[in-house]
């Protein structure tokens, strides 16, 4: 099955309203879930163009819920016009063939994803003082994966996620579970250090996270632990508070994986506090430990003997 995507604006700007981008990504997932994977451009004539939506128009959701009066723009047409911008933005990356596709060995797949990432200049972070890209580290066959927000100064220096103070605490949390850092895989939502350790912008997260999705698809962890609000909100595409997000598992499927993909075995996602937050507010460590115990139970892990 295919979906027609009209492409009425040949000189579209390369930026896209983040809300619109999210709405379109959701629509593409929806098409995927219906078994529609192939999109193609259908050139439209001037008369089919939608004059009332500007290039930097409001989110698709708005366009659909509040269509302009008269016959200027139906919700369906708004969706088609909006979707056309996505083509320009290359959001259809999710449907394009990836170099690692069909490669079962996660080591090889991760290598290909890293090569595809290259010396990335896809978002503004590449020119905001990053020393290097911090791809991810750990066991490519890991059952458990931790996802943080983005590299800090130490990570940028060393090229490895979670090696600074927050990393030391994460190591201790992993150790408390009775496993070692080398047993899990650790990555971030964005792979370049945001200047001054600021929170990455949503657009930066959305530009970078397809590579994380591909890493997850290659590794196929049983459980992902999202560390902090940025990781949780980006992975779940939800805007809830940490209090609302913690304490349960979410069925997680990386964007780009088809719902009927026989190679995808399913994955549960849990949310806990970011170690940097726990350093600032150690009273919450007990809550984080509850989250990790929930994860351990799901993985059939026993906490280590305190004597050892
Ligand atoms: N904080 C993160 O979110 N990730 C890191 O790699 C380090 C600190």
PDB file of C-alpha atoms in Angstrom, residues 26 41 67 88 90-91 96 101 110 113 127 131 143 197 205 215 226 232 251:
ATOM      1  CA  UNK A  26       3.030  10.570  14.549  1.00  0.00           C
ATOM      2  CA  UNK A  41       5.816  12.687  -4.281  1.00  0.00           C
ATOM      3  CA  UNK A  67      -9.566  24.397   9.513  1.00  0.00           C
ATOM      4  CA  UNK A  88      11.831  18.336   2.283  1.00  0.00           C
ATOM      5  CA  UNK A  90      13.800  14.265   5.213  1.00  0.00           C
ATOM      6  CA  UNK A  91      11.661  13.041   8.055  1.00  0.00           C
ATOM      7  CA  UNK A  96      14.266   5.010   3.600  1.00  0.00           C
ATOM      8  CA  UNK A 101      19.003  -2.932   7.384  1.00  0.00           C
ATOM      9  CA  UNK A 110      26.184  -0.178  15.125  1.00  0.00           C
ATOM     10  CA  UNK A 113      25.044   3.527  11.968  1.00  0.00           C
ATOM     11  CA  UNK A 127      29.004  24.314  15.669  1.00  0.00           C
ATOM     12  CA  UNK A 131      34.839  18.406  20.623  1.00  0.00           C
ATOM     13  CA  UNK A 143      19.299  -6.690  27.462  1.00  0.00           C
ATOM     14  CA  UNK A 197      25.237  21.802  29.512  1.00  0.00           C
ATOM     15  CA  UNK A 205      16.499  15.967  20.045  1.00  0.00           C
ATOM     16  CA  UNK A 215      20.924   1.934  17.747  1.00  0.00           C
ATOM     17  CA  UNK A 226      15.115   6.636  30.268  1.00  0.00           C
ATOM     18  CA  UNK A 232      11.627  10.078  28.682  1.00  0.00           C
ATOM     19  CA  UNK A 251       5.672  -0.767  25.317  1.00  0.00           C
TER      20      UNK A 251
END
